[in-house]
Short mmCIF file of C-alpha atoms and ligand atoms in Angstrom, two decimals:
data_model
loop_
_atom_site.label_atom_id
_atom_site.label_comp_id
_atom_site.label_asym_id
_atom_site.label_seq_id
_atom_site.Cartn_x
_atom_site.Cartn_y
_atom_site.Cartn_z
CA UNK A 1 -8.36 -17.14 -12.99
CA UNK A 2 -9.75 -16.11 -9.46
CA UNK A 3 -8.30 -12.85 -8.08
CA UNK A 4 -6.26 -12.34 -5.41
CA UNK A 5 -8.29 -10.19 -3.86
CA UNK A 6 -11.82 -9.13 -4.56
CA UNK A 7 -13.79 -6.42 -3.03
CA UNK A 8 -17.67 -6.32 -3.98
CA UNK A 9 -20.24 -4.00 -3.58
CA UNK A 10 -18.92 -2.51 -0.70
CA UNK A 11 -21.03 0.31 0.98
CA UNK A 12 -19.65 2.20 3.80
CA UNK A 13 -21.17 5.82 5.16
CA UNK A 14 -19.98 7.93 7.90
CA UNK A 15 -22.72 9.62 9.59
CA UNK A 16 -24.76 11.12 6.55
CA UNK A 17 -21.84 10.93 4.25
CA UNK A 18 -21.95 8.39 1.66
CA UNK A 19 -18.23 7.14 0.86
CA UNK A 20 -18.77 3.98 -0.82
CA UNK A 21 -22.22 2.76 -2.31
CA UNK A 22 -21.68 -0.26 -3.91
CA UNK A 23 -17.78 -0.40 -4.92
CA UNK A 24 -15.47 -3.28 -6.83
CA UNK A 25 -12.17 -3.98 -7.02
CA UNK A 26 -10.42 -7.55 -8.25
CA UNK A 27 -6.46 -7.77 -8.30
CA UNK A 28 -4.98 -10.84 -9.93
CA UNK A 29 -1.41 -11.89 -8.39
CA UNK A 30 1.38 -9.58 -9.54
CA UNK A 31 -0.58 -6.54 -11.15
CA UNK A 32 -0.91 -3.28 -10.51
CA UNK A 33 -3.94 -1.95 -10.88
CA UNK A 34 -5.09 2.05 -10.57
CA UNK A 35 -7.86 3.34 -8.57
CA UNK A 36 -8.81 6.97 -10.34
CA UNK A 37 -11.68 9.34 -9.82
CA UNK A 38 -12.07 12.70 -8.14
CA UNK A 39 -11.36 13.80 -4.49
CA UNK A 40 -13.81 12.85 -2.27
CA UNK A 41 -15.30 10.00 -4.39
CA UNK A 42 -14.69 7.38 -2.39
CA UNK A 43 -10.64 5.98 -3.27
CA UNK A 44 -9.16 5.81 0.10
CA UNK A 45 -12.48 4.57 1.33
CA UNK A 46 -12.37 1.39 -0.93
CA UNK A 47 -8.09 0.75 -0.96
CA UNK A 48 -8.84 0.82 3.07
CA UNK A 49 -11.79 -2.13 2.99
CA UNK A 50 -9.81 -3.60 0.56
CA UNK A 51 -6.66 -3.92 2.88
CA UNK A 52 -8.74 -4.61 5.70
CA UNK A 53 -8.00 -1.19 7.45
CA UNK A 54 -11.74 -0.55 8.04
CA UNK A 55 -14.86 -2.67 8.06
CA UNK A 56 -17.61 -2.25 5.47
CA UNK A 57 -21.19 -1.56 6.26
CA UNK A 58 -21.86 -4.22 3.96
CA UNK A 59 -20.47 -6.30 0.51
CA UNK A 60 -17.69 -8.36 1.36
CA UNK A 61 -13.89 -8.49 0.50
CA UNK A 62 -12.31 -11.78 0.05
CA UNK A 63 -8.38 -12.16 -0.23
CA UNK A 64 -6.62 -15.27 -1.17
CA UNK A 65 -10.49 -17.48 -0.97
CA UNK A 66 -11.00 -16.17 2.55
CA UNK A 67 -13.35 -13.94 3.60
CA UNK A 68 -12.10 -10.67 5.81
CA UNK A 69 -14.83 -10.38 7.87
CA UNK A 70 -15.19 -13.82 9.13
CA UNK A 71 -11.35 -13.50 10.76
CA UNK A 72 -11.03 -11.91 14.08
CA UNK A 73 -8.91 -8.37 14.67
CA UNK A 74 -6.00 -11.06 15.72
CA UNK A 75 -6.27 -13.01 12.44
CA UNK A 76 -7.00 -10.26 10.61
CA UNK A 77 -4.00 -8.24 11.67
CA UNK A 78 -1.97 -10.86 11.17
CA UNK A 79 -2.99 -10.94 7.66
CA UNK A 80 -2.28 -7.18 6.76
CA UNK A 81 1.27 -7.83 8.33
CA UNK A 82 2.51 -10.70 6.32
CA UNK A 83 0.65 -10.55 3.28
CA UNK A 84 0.19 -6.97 2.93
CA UNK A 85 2.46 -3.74 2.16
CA UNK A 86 1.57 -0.11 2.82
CA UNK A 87 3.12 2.70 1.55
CA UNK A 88 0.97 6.21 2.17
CA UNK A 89 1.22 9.99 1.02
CA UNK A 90 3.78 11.29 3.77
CA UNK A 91 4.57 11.10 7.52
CA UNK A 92 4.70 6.98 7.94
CA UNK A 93 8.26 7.02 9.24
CA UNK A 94 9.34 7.18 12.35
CA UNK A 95 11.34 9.82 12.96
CA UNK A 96 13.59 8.24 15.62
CA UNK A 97 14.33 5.37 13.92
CA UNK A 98 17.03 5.20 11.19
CA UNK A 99 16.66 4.17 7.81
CA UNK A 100 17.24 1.05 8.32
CA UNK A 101 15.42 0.13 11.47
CA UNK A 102 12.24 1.79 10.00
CA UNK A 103 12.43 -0.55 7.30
CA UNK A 104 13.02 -3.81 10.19
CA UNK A 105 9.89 -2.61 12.19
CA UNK A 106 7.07 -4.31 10.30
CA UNK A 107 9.70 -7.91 10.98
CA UNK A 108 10.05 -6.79 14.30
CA UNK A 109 6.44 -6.05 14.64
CA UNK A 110 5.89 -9.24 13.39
CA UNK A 111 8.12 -10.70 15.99
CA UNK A 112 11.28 -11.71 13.99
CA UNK A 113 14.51 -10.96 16.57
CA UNK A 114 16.03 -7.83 15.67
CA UNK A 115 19.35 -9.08 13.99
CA UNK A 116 17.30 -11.15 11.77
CA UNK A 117 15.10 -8.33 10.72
CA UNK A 118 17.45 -5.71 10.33
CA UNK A 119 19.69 -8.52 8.41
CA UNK A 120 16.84 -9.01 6.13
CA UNK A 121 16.57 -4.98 5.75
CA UNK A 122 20.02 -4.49 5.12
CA UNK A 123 19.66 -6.76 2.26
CA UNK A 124 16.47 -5.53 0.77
CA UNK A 125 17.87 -2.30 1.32
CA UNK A 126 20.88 -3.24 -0.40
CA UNK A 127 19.38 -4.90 -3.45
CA UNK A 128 17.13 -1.26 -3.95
CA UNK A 129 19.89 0.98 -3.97
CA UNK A 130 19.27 2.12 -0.73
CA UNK A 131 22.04 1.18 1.21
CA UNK A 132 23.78 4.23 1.78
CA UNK A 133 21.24 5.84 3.86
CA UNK A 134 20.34 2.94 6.09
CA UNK A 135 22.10 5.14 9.55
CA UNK A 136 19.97 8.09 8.43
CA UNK A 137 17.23 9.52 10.22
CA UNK A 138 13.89 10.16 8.30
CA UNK A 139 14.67 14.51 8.94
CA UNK A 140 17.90 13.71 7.01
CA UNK A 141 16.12 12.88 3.92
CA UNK A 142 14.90 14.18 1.28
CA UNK A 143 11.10 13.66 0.52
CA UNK A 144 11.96 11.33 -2.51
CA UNK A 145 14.73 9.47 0.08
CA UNK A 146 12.21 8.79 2.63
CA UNK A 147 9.49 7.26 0.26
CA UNK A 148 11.54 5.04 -1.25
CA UNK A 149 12.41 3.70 1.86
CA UNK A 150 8.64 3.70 3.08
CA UNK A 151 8.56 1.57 -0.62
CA UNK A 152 11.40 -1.02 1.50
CA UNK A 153 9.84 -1.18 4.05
CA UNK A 154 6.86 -2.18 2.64
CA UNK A 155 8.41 -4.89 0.79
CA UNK A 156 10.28 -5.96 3.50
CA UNK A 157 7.71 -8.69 4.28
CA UNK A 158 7.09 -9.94 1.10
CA UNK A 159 3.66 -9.38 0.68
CA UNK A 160 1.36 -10.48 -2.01
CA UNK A 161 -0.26 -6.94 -2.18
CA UNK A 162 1.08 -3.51 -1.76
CA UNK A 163 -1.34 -0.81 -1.39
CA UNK A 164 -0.21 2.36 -1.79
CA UNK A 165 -2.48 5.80 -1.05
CA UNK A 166 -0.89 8.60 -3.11
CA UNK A 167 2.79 7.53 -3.20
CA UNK A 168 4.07 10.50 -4.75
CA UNK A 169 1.16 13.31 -3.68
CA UNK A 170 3.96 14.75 -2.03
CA UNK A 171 6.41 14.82 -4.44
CA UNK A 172 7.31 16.84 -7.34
CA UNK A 173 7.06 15.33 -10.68
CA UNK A 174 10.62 13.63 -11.36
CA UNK A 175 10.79 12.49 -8.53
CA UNK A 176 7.43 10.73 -8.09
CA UNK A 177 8.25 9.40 -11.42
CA UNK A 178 11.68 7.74 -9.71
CA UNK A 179 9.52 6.58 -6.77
CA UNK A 180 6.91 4.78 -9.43
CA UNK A 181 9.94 3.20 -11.47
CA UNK A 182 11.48 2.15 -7.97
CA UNK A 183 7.67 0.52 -6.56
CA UNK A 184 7.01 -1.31 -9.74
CA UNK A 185 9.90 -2.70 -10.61
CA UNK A 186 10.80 -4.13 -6.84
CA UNK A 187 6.43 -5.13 -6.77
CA UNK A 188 7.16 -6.98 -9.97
CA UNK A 189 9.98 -8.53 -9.19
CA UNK A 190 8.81 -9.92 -5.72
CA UNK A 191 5.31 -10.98 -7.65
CA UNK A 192 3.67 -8.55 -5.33
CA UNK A 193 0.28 -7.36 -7.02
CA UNK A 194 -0.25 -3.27 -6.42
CA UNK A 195 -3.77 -1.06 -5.83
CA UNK A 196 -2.09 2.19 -6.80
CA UNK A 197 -4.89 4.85 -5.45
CA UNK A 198 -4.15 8.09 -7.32
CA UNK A 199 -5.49 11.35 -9.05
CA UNK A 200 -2.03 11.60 -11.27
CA UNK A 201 -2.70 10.17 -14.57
CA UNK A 202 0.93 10.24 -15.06
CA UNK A 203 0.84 7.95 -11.75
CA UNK A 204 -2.03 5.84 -12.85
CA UNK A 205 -0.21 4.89 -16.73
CA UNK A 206 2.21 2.47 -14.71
CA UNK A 207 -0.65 0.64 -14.17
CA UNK A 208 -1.81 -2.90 -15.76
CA UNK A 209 -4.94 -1.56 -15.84
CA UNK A 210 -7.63 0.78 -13.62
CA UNK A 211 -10.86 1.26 -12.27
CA UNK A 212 -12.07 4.40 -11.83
CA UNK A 213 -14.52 5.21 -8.81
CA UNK A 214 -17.01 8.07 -9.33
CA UNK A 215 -19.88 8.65 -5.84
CA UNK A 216 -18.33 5.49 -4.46
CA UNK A 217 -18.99 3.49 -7.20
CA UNK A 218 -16.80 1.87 -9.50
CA UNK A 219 -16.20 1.59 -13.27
CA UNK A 220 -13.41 -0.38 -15.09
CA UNK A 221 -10.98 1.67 -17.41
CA UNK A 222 -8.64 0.21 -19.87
CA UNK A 223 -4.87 0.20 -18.68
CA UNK A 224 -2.05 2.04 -20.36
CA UNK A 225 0.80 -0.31 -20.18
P1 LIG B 301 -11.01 10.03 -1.88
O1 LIG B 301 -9.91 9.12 -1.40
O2 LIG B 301 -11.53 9.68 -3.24
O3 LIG B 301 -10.65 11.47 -1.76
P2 LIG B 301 -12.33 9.23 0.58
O4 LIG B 301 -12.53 7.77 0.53
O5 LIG B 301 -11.19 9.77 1.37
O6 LIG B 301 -12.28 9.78 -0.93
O7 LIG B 301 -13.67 9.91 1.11
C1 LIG B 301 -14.96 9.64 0.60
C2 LIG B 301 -15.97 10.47 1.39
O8 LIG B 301 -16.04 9.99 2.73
C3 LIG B 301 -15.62 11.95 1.47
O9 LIG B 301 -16.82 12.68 1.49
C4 LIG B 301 -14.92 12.04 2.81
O10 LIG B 301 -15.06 13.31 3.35
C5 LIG B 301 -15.67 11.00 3.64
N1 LIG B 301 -14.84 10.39 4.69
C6 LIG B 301 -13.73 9.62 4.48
N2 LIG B 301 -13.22 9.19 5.66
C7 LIG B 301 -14.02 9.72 6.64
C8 LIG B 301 -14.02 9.65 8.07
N3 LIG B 301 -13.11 8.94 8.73
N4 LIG B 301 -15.00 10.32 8.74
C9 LIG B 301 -15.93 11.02 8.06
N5 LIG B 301 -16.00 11.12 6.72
C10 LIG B 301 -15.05 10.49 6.01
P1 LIG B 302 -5.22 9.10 4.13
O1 LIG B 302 -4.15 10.14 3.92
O2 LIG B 302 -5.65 8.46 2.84
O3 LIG B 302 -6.37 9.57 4.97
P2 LIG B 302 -3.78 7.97 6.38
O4 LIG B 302 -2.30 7.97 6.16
O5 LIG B 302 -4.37 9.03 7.23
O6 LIG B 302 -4.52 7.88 4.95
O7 LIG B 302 -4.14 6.55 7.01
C1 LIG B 302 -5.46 6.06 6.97
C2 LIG B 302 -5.55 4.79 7.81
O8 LIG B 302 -4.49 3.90 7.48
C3 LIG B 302 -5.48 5.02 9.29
O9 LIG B 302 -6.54 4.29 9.89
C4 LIG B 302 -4.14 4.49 9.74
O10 LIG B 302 -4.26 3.82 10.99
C5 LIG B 302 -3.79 3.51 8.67
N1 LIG B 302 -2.34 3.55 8.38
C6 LIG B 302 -1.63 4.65 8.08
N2 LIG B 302 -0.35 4.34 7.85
C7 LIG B 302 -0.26 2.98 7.98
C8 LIG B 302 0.80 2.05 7.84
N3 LIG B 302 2.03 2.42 7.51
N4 LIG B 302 0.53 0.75 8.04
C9 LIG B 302 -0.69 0.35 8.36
N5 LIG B 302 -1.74 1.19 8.51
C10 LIG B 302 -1.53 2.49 8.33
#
């Protein structure tokens, strides 16, 4: 079967820095796949090519049979808003919107009326056990609180691919572990395929399987579930 998405050979340097020098990455529909490998090798590099976040020097990334760098910023943006989720280390909410309207924006960004969107939050919201905080602000919650709902509201689209950049980096164990439970099991539910990038093998064994990228390179590594 083709994958979803396929990044190859990507090279990307900035200035005389070398952050990617001939990278992979293929995720099928519905995995989750791990990106591993030391800091500074080149992870956040790749999982932003991949997304479509940054350009690569050169090697291409296709998604869905299309290739990213043949669509404009317009159709290109487009795609990372429907199609794709993002959930990061810390700091993506917005701390003057509630709970609930942080997990509406990327509808409302998307132009869906705000009843509809925070209609469709509510329920999303609902459905992850979330519902309780939705009038919070982001400074009300804990740090496990406000990832999960960084997790909604990167569902809240229904995207085909979530990436997420260090979910838990900022989290103490248990609760990075809820965090992982609570993004795989809504991901697999929804069908949505995952690139988990991480440097917690504890974070990395939810994953299908793994690659592990070493000088911006990557190698494939068997999976643990
Ligand atoms: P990792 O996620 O594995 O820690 P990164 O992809 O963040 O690795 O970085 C790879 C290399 O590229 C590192 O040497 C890093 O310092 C460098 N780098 C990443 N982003 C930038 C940037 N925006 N400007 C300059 N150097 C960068
Ligand atoms: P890192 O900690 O790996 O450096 P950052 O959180 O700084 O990652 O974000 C890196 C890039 O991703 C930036 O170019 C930023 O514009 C983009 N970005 C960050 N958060 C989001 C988000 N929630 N949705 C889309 N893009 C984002």
């Amino acid at each position: 079967m083709t994958a979803l998405l396929m990044a190859e050979q990507l090279h990307k340097t900035y200035g005389p820095t070398v952050a990617l020098a001939g990278a992979d990455l293929a995720v099928h529909a519905g995995e989750v796949v791990s990106v591993m490998g030391p800091s500074g090798s080149g992870k956040s590099t790749l999982l932003h090519c991949a997304a479509g976040l940054i350009r690569p020097d050169a090697g291409r990334v296709i998604y869905a049979g299309q290739a990213l760098a043949e669509l404009g910023d317009v159709r290109l943006s487009a795609v990372r808003r429907r199609e794709f989720g993002f959930v990061f280390q810390f700091g993506q909410l917005v701390p003057e919107l509630t709970a609930l309207q942080n997990v509406a924006l990327p509808l409302r960004l998307d132009g869906v009326p705000r009843r509809t969107a925070e209609r469709r939050a509510a329920g999303l919201m609902d459905r992850l056990g979330l519902a309780d905080r939705a009038r919070s602000r982001p400074g009300q919650l804990s740090g496990g609180q406000q990832q999960r709902i960084a997790v909604a509201r990167a569902l809240v689209t229904g995207p085909k691919v979530i990436f997420a950049d260090e979910p838990t980096g900022a989290l103490d164990s248990v609760t990075g572990e809820q965090v992982m439970d609570m993004l795989t099991d809504a991901a697999r539910e929804s069908g949505a395929a995952v690139v988990l990038v991480t440097h917690d093998a504890r974070v990395a064994a939810y994953a299908d399987r793994g690659v592990v990228v070493r000088d911006g390179r990557s190698a494939s590594r068997a999976g643990a579930r």
